[in-house]
C-alpha positions as a Markdown table, in Angstrom:
| # | Residue | x | y | z |
|---|---|---|---|---|
| 1 | Phe | 11.9 | -8.9 | -2.6 |
| 2 | Ala | 13.7 | -7.8 | 0.4 |
| 3 | Tyr | 12.4 | -6.4 | 3.7 |
| 4 | Leu | 13.7 | -5.2 | 7.3 |
| 5 | Asp | 13.6 | -7.4 | 10.2 |
| 6 | Asn | 13.1 | -6.2 | 13.6 |
| 7 | Ser | 16.6 | -5.9 | 14.0 |
| 8 | Gly | 17.0 | -3.7 | 11.0 |
| 9 | Asp | 18.9 | -6.3 | 9.0 |
| 10 | Leu | 18.0 | -6.6 | 5.2 |
| 11 | Gln | 16.6 | -9.9 | 4.4 |
| 12 | Gly | 15.3 | -11.1 | 1.0 |
| 13 | Ile | 14.3 | -14.0 | -0.8 |
| 14 | Tyr | 17.8 | -15.3 | -2.0 |
| 15 | Glu | 16.6 | -17.8 | -4.7 |
| 16 | Tyr | 14.1 | -15.3 | -6.2 |
| 17 | Asn | 16.8 | -12.4 | -6.1 |
| 18 | Leu | 19.1 | -14.8 | -7.8 |
| 19 | Ser | 16.7 | -15.5 | -10.7 |
| 20 | Leu | 16.6 | -11.9 | -11.4 |
| 21 | Tyr | 20.1 | -10.6 | -10.6 |
| 22 | Lys | 22.2 | -13.9 | -11.5 |
| 23 | Thr | 25.2 | -13.2 | -9.1 |
| 24 | Pro | 25.6 | -12.4 | -5.2 |
| 25 | Glu | 27.3 | -9.4 | -6.3 |
| 26 | Leu | 24.6 | -7.9 | -7.8 |
| 27 | Ile | 22.1 | -9.1 | -5.3 |
| 28 | Glu | 24.3 | -7.1 | -2.9 |
| 29 | Lys | 24.3 | -4.1 | -5.0 |
| 30 | Val | 20.4 | -4.0 | -5.1 |
| 31 | His | 20.4 | -4.5 | -1.1 |
| 32 | Gln | 23.0 | -1.7 | -0.8 |
| 33 | Tyr | 20.7 | 0.4 | -3.0 |
| 34 | Leu | 17.7 | -0.5 | -0.9 |
| 35 | Leu | 19.5 | 0.3 | 2.4 |
| 36 | Asp | 20.4 | 3.6 | 1.0 |
| 37 | Ser | 17.3 | 4.5 | -0.3 |
| 38 | Leu | 15.5 | 3.6 | 3.0 |
| 39 | Asp | 17.9 | 5.4 | 4.9 |
| 40 | Tyr | 17.4 | 8.8 | 3.1 |
| 41 | Ala | 14.0 | 8.3 | 3.3 |
| 42 | Val | 14.2 | 7.9 | 7.1 |
| 43 | Lys | 16.1 | 10.8 | 7.4 |
| 44 | His | 14.1 | 13.0 | 5.1 |
| 45 | Pro | 10.3 | 12.1 | 5.7 |
| 46 | Asp | 9.0 | 14.5 | 3.3 |
| 47 | Val | 10.8 | 13.0 | 0.2 |
| 48 | Thr | 8.3 | 11.7 | -2.6 |
| 49 | Leu | 8.9 | 8.4 | -4.0 |
| 50 | Arg | 9.7 | 10.1 | -7.1 |
| 51 | Glu | 12.3 | 12.1 | -5.7 |
| 52 | Leu | 13.7 | 9.0 | -4.0 |
| 53 | Met | 13.8 | 7.1 | -7.3 |
| 54 | Glu | 15.3 | 9.9 | -9.1 |
| 55 | Arg | 17.9 | 10.2 | -6.4 |
| 56 | Phe | 18.8 | 6.9 | -6.6 |
């Protein structure tokens, strides 16, 4: 799980993420994926969720 706080920083439940992804490096990759997809969605508001998932 992850969310953006008011500053735009990506926050997450570290223990939960670590139970799924096992290493901090994998968590960082997941967070970067989320940030990249959110950035794209903001810049392209007409994109569908399916298109977003296929793109990333």
